[in-house]
JSON list of C-alpha atoms in Angstrom, two decimals:
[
{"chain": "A", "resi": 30, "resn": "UNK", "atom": "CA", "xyz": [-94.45, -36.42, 73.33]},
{"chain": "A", "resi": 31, "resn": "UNK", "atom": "CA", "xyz": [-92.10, -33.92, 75.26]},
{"chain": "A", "resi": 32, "resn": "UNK", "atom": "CA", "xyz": [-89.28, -35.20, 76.94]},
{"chain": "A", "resi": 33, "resn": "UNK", "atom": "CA", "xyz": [-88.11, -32.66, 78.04]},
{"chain": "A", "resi": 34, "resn": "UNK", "atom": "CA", "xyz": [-88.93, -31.30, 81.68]},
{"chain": "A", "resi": 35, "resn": "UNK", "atom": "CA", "xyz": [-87.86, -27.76, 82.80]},
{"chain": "A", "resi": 36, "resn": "UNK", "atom": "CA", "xyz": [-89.79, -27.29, 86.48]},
{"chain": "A", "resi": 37, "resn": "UNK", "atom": "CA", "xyz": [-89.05, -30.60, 87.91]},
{"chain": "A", "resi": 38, "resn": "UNK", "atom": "CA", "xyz": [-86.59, -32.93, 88.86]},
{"chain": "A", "resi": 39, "resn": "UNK", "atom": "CA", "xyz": [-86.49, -36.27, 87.06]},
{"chain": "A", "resi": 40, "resn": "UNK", "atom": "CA", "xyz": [-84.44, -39.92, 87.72]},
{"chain": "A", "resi": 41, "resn": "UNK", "atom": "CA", "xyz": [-82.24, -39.43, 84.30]},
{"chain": "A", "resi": 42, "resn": "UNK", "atom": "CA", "xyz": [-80.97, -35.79, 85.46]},
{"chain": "A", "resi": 43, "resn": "UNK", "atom": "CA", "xyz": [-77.90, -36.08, 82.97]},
{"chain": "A", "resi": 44, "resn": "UNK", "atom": "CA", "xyz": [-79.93, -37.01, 79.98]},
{"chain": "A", "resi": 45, "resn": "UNK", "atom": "CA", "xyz": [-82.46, -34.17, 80.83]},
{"chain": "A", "resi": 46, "resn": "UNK", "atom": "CA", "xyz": [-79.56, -31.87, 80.73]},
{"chain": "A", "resi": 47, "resn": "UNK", "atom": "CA", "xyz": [-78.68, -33.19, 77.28]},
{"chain": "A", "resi": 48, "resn": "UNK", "atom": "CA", "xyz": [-81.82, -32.76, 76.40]},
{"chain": "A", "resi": 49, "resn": "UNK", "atom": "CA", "xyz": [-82.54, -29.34, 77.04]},
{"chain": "A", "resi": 50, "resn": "UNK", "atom": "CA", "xyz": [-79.41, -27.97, 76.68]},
{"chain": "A", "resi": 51, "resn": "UNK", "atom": "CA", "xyz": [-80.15, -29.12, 72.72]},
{"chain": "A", "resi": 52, "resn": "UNK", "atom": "CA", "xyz": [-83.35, -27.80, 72.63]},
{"chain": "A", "resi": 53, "resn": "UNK", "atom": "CA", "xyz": [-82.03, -24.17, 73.69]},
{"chain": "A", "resi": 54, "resn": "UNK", "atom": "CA", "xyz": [-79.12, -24.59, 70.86]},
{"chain": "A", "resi": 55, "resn": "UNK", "atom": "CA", "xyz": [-81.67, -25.78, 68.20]},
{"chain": "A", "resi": 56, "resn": "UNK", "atom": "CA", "xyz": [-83.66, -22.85, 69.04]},
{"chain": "A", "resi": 57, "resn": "UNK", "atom": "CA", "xyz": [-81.24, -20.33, 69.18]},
{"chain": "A", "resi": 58, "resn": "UNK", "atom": "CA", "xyz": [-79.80, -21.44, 65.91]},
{"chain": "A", "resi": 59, "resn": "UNK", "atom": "CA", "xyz": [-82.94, -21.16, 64.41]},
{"chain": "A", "resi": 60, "resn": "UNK", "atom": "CA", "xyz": [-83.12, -17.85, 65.56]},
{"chain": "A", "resi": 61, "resn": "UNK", "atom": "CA", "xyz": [-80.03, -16.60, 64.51]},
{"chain": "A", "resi": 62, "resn": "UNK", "atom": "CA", "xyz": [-81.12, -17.60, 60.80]},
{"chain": "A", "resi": 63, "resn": "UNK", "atom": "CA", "xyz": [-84.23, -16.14, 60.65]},
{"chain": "A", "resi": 64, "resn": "UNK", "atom": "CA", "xyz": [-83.95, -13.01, 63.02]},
{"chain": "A", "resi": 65, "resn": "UNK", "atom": "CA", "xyz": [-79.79, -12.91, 62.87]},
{"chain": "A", "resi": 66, "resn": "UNK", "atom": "CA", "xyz": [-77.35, -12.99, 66.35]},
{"chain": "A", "resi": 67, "resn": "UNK", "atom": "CA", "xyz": [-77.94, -9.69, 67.07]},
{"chain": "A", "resi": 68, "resn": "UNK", "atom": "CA", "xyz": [-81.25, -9.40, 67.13]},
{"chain": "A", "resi": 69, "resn": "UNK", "atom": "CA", "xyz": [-81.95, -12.51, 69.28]},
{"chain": "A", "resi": 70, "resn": "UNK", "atom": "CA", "xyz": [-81.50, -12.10, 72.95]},
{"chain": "A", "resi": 71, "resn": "UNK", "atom": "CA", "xyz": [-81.35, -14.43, 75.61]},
{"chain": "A", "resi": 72, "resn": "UNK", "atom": "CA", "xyz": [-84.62, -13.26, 76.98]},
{"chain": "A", "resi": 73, "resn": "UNK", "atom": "CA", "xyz": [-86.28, -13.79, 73.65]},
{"chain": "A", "resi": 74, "resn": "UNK", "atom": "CA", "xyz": [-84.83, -17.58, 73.71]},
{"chain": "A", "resi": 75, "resn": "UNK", "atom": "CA", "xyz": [-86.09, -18.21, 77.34]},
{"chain": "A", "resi": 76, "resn": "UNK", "atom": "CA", "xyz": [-89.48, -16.57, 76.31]},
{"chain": "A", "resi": 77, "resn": "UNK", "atom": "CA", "xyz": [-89.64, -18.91, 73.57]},
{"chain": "A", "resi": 78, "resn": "UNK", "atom": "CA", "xyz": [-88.40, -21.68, 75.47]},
{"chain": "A", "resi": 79, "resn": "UNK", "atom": "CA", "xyz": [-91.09, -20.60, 78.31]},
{"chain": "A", "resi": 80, "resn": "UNK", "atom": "CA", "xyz": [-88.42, -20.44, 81.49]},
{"chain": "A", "resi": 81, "resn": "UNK", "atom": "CA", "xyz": [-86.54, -18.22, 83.01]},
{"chain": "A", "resi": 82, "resn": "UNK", "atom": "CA", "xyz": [-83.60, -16.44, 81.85]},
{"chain": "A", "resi": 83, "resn": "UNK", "atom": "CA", "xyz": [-81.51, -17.43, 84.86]},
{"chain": "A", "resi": 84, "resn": "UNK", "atom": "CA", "xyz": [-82.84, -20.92, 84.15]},
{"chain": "A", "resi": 85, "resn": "UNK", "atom": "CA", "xyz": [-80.91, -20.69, 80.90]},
{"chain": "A", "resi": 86, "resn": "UNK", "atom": "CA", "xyz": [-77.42, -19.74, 82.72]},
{"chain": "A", "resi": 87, "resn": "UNK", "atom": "CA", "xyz": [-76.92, -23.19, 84.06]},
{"chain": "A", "resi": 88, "resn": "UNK", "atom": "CA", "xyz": [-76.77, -24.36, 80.24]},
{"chain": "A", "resi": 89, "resn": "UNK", "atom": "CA", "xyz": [-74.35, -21.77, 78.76]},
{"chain": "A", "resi": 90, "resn": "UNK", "atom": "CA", "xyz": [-72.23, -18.43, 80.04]},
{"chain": "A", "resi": 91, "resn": "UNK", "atom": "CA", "xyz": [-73.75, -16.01, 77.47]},
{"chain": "A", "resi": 92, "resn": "UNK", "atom": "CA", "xyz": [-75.03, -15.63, 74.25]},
{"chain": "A", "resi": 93, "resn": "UNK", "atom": "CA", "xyz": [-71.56, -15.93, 72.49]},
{"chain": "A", "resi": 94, "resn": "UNK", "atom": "CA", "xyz": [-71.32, -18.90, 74.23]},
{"chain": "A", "resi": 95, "resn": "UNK", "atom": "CA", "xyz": [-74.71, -20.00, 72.85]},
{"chain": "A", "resi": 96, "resn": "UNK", "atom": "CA", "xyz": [-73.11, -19.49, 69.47]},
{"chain": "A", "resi": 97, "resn": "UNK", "atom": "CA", "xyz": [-69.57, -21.09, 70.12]},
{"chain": "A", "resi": 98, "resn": "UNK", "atom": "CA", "xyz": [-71.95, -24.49, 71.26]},
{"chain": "A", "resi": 99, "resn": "UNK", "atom": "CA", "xyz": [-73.89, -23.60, 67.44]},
{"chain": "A", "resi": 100, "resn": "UNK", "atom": "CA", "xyz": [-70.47, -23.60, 65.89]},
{"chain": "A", "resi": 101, "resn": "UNK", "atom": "CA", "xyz": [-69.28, -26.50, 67.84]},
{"chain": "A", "resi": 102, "resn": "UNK", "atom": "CA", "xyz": [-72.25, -28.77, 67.05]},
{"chain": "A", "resi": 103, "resn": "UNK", "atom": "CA", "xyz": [-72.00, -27.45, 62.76]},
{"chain": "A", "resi": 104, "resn": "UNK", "atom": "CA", "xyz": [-68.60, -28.90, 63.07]},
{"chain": "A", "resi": 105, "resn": "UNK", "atom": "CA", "xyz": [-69.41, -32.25, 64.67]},
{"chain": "A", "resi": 106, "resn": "UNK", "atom": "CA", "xyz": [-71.90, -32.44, 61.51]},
{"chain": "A", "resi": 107, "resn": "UNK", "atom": "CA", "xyz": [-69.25, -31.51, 59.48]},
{"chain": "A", "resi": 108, "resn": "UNK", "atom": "CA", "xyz": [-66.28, -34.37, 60.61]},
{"chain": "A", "resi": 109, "resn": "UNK", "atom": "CA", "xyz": [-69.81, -37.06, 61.19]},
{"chain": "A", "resi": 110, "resn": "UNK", "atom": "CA", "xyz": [-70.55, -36.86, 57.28]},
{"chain": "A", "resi": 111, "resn": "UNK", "atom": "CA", "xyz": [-66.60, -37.27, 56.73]},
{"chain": "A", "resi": 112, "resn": "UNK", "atom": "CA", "xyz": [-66.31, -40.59, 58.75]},
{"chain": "A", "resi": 113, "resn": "UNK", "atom": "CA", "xyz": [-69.66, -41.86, 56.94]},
{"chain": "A", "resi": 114, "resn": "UNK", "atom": "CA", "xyz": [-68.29, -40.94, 53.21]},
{"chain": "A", "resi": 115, "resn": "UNK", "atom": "CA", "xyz": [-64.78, -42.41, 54.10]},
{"chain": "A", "resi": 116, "resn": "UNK", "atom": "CA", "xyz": [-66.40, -45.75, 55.28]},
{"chain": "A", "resi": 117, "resn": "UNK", "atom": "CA", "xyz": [-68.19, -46.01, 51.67]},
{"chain": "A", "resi": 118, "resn": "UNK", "atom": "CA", "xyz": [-66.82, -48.37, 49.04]},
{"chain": "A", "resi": 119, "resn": "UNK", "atom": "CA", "xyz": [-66.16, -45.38, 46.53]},
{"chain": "A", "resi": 120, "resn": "UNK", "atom": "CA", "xyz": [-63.21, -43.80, 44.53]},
{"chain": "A", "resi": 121, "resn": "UNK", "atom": "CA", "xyz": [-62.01, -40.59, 45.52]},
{"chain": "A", "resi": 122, "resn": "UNK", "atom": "CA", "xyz": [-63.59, -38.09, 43.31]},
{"chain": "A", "resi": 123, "resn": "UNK", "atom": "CA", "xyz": [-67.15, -39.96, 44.50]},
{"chain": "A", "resi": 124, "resn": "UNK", "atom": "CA", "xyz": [-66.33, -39.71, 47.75]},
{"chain": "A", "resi": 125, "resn": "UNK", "atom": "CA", "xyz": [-65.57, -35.91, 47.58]},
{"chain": "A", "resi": 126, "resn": "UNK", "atom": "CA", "xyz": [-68.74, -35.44, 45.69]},
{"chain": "A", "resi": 127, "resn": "UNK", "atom": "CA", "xyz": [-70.73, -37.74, 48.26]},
{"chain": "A", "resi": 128, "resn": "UNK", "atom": "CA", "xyz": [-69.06, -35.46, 51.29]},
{"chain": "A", "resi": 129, "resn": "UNK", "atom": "CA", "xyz": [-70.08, -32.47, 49.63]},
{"chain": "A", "resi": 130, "resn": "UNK", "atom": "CA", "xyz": [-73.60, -33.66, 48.70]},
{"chain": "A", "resi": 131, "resn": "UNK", "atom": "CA", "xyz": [-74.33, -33.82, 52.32]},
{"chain": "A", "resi": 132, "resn": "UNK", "atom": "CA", "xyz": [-72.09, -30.61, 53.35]},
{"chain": "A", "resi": 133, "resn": "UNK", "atom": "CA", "xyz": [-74.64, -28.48, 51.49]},
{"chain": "A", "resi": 134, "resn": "UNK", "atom": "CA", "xyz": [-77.34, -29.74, 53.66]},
{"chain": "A", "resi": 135, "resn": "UNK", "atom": "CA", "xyz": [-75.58, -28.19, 56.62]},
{"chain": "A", "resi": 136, "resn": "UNK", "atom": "CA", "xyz": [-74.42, -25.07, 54.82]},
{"chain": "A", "resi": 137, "resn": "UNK", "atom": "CA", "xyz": [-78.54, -24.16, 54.44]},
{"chain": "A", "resi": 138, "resn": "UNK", "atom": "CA", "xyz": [-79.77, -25.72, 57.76]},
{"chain": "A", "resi": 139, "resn": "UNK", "atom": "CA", "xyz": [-79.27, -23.43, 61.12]},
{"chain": "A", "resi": 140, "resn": "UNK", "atom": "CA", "xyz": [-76.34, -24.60, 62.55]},
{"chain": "A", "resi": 141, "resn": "UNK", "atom": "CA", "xyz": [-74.30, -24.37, 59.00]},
{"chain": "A", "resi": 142, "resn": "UNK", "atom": "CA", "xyz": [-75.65, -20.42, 59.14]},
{"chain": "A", "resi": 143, "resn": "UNK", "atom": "CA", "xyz": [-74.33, -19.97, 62.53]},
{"chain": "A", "resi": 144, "resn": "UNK", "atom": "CA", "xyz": [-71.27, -21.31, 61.59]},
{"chain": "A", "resi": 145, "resn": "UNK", "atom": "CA", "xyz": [-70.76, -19.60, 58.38]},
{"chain": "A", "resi": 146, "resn": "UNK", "atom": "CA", "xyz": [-72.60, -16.25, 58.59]},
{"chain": "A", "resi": 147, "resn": "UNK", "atom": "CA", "xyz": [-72.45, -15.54, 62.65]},
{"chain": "A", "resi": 148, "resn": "UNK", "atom": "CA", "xyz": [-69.36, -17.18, 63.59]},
{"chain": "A", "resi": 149, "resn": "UNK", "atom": "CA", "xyz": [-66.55, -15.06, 62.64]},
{"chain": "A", "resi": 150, "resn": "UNK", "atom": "CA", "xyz": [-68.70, -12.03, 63.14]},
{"chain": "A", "resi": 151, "resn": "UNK", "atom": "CA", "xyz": [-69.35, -12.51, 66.68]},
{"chain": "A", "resi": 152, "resn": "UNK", "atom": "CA", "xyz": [-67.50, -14.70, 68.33]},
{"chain": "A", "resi": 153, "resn": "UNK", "atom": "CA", "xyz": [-64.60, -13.18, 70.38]},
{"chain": "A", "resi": 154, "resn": "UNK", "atom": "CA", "xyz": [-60.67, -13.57, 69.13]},
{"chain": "A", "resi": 155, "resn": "UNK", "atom": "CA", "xyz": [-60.53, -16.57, 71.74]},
{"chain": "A", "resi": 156, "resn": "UNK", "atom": "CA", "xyz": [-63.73, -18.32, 70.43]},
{"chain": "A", "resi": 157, "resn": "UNK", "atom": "CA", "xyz": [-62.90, -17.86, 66.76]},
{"chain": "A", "resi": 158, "resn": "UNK", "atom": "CA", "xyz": [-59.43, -19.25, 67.21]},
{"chain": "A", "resi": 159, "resn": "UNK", "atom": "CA", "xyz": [-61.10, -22.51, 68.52]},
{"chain": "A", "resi": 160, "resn": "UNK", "atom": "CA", "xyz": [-63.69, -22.32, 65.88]},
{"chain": "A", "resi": 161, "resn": "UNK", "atom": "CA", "xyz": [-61.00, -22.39, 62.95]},
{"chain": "A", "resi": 162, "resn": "UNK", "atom": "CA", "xyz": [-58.50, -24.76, 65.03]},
{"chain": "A", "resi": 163, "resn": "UNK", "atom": "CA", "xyz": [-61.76, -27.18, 64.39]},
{"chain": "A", "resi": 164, "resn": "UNK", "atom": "CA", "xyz": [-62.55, -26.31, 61.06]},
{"chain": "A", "resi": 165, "resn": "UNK", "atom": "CA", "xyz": [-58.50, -27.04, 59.99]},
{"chain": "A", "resi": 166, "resn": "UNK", "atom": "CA", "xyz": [-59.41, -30.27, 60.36]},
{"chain": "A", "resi": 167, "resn": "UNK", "atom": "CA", "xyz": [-62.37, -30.64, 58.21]},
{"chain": "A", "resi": 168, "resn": "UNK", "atom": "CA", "xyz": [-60.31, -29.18, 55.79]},
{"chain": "A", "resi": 169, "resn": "UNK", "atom": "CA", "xyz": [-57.40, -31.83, 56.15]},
{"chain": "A", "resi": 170, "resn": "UNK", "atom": "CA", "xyz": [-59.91, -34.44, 55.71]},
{"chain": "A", "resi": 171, "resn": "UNK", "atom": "CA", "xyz": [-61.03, -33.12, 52.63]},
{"chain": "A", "resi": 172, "resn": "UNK", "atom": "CA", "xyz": [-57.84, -32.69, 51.58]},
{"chain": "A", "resi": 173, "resn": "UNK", "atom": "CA", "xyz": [-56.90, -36.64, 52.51]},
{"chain": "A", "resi": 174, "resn": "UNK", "atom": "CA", "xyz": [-59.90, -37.48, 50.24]},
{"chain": "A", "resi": 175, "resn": "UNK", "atom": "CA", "xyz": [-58.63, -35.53, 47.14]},
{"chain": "A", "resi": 176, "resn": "UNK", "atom": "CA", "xyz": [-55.14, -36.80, 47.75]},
{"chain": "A", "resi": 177, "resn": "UNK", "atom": "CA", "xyz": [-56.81, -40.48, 47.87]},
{"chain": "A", "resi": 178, "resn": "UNK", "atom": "CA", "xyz": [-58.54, -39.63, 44.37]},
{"chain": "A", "resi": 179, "resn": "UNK", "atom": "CA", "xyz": [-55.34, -38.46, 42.75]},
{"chain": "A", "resi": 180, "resn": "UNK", "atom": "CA", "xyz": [-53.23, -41.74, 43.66]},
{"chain": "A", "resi": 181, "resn": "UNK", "atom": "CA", "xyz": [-56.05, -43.69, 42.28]},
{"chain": "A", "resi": 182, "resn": "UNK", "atom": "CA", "xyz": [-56.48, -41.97, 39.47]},
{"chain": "A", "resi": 183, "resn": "UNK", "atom": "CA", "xyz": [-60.33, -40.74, 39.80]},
{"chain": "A", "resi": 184, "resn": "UNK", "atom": "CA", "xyz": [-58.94, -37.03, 40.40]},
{"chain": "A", "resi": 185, "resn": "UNK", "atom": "CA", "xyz": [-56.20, -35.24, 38.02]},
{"chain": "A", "resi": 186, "resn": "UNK", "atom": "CA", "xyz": [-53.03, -33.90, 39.65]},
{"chain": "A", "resi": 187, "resn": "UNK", "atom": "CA", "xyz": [-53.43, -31.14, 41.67]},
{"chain": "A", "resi": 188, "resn": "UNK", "atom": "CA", "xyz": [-52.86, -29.61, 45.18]},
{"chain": "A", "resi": 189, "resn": "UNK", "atom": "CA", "xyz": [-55.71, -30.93, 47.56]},
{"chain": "A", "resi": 190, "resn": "UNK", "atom": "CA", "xyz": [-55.07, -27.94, 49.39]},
{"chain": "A", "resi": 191, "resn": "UNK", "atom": "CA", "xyz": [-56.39, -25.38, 46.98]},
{"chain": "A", "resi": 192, "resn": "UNK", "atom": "CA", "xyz": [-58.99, -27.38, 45.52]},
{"chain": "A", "resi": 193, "resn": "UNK", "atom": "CA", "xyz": [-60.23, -28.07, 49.27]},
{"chain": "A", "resi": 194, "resn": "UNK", "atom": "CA", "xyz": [-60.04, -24.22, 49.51]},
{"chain": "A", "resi": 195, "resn": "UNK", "atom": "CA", "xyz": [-62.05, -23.77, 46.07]},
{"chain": "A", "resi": 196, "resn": "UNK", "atom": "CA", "xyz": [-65.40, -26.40, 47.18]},
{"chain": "A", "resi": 197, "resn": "UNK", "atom": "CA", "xyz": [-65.34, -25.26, 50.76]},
{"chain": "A", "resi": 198, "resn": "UNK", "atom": "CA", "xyz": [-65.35, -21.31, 49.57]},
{"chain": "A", "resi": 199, "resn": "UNK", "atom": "CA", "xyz": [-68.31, -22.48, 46.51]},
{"chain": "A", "resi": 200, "resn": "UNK", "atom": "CA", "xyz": [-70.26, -24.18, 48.92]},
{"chain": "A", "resi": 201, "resn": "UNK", "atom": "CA", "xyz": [-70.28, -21.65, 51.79]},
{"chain": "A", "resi": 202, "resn": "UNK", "atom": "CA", "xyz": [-72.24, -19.03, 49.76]},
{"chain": "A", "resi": 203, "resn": "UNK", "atom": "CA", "xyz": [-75.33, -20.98, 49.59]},
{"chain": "A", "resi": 204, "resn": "UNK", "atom": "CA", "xyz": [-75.65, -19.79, 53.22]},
{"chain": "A", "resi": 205, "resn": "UNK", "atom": "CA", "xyz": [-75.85, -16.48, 51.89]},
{"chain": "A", "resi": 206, "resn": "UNK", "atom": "CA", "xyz": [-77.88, -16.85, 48.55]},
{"chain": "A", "resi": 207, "resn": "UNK", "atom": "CA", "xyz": [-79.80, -20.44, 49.02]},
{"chain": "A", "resi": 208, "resn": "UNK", "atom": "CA", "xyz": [-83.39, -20.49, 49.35]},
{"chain": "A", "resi": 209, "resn": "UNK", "atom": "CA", "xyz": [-85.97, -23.19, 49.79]},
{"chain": "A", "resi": 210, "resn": "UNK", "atom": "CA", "xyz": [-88.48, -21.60, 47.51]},
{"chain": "A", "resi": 211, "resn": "UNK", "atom": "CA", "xyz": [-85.84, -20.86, 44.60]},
{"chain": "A", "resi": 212, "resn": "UNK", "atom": "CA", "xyz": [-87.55, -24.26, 42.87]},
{"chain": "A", "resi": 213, "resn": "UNK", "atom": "CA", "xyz": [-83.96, -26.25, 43.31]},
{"chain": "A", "resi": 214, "resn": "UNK", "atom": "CA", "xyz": [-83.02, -28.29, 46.28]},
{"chain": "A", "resi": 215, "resn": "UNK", "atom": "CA", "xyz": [-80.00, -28.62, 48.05]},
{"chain": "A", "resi": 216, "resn": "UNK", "atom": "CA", "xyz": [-78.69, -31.98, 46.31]},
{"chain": "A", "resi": 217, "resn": "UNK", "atom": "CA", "xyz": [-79.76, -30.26, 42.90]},
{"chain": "A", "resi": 218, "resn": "UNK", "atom": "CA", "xyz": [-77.68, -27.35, 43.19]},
{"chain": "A", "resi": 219, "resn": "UNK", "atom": "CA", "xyz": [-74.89, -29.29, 44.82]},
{"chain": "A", "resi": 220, "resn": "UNK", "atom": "CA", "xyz": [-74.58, -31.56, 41.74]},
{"chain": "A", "resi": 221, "resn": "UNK", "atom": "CA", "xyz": [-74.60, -28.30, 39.74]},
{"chain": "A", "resi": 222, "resn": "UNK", "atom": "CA", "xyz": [-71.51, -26.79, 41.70]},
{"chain": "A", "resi": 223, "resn": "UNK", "atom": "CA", "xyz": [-69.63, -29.88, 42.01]},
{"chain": "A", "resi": 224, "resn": "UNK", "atom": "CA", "xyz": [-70.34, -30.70, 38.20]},
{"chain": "A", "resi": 225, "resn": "UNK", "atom": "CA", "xyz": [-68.51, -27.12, 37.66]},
{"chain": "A", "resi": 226, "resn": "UNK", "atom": "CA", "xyz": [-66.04, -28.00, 39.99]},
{"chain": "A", "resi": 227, "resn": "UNK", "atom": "CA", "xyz": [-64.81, -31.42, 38.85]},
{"chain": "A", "resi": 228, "resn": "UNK", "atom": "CA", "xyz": [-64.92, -30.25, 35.31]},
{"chain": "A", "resi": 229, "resn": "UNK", "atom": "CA", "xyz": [-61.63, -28.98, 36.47]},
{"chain": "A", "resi": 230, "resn": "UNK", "atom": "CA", "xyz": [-60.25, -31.77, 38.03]},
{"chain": "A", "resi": 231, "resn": "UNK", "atom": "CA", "xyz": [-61.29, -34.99, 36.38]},
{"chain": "A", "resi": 232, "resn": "UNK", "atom": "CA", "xyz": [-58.58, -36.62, 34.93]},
{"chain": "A", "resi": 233, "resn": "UNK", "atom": "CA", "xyz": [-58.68, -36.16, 31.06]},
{"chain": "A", "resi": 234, "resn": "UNK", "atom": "CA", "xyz": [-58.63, -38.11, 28.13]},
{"chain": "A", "resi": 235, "resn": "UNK", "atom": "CA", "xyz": [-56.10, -38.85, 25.82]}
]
C-alpha cells in the first residue's frame, strides 16, 4: 500500500514530507543511472512522480540540489555499513573485507552511481567541496580499520592511507563497468578484488 499522499493534507505532515521527499530522491537516482543527470529533468521526475513541477520545489532548490541530497544519502550508506562492520567481533583485515563486501553493493545501486559517476561532474565547486569534506571521512574510517589490522597483526605494515586510496579507487569502477547480467554478483566480484588486494597486504610467512 502507498503511503505516500501528494494532493492532500494528512495528521503526520512531517513524516509525509520524509516520505516523499525519498520517493523523489529514489527516483531521481534511478534516473540518473539509467538515463544519466543530464538527460533527466525535473519535469520528467514530476511526470513520473505524477505532480506538479512546482509541487517538487518545496522538496529541493534544483536539480543539483536533487543530486547533492543523492550524494548526501550514498554517503550516509557509506559511514552506516562502517558503524555496523566496526561493531562486529572481527580482526582487522575481516573487517576491511566485510566493509568492502557491502561498499560494492552501493557502488552498483543508484545512489553509489550518483555519487561516483554524477557527483563531481555536476555538482557546483560549493557542492563538491561538501561532497568530498564527507567522503574524507569515510576514508579516515577505513583508514582506522587498516591501522586496527596492522597493530593486531591480521594486516602487514603499511600506510592505511594509500591502501585506503588503492580499495576505494578498485571498487569505484564497478560503477562504470558492473553489470547485473555479466553472470557474477556483487559479493562475487568483491571477493575477487579484495582477494587481489589483500594478496598484497596479508602479513607473510616466515
Amino acid at each position: 500500500m502507498n503511503e505516500i499522499s501528494w494532493g492532500r493534507k494528512t495528521k503526520d505532515s512531517k513524516r509525509q514530507q520524509k516520505l516523499k521527499r525519498r520517493v523523489l530522491l529514489d527516483t531521481a537516482a534511478h534516473e540518473f543511472t539509467t538515463k544519466g543527470y543530464s538527460e533527466t529533468s525535473i519535469n520528467d521526475l514530476a511526470d513520473l512522480l505524477d505532480v506538479s513541477k512546482p509541487a517538487l520545489y518545496y522538496y529541493v532548490k534544483n536539480k543539483e540540489d536533487i543530486l547533492l541530497q543523492c550524494v548526501e544519502i550514498s554517503l550516509e550508506l557509506i559511514m552506516d555499513i562502517f558503524e555496523r562492520v566496526n561493531d562486529l567481533a572481527l580482526s582487522g583485515i575481516e573487517r576491511v573485507r566485510a566493509y568492502f563486501q557491502n561498499y560494492a553493493t552501493i557502488c552498483t545501486g543508484d545512489y553509489g552511481y550518483a555519487l561516483i559517476r554524477e557527483g563531481n561532474k555536476h555538482l557546483g565547486p560549493e557542492n563538491k567541496a561538501k561532497m568530498r569534506k564527507i567522503m574524507e571521512k569515510g576514508q579516515e574510517a577505513v583508514e582506522g580499520l587498516i591501522d586496527a589490522g596492522v597493530k593486531e597483526g591480521s594486516i602487514a605494515p603499511c600506510e592505511a592511507k594509500y591502501v585506503a586510496y588503492v580499495l576505494f579507487s578498485t571498487f569505484n569502477q564497478m560503477a562504470f563497468w558492473y553489470s547485473p547480467e555479466g553472470g557474477k554478483s556483487e559479493a562475487e566480484i568483491a571477493d575477487q578484488l579484495l582477494k587481489i588486494v589483500f594478496s598484497g597486504i596479508e602479513p607473510r610467512k616466515s
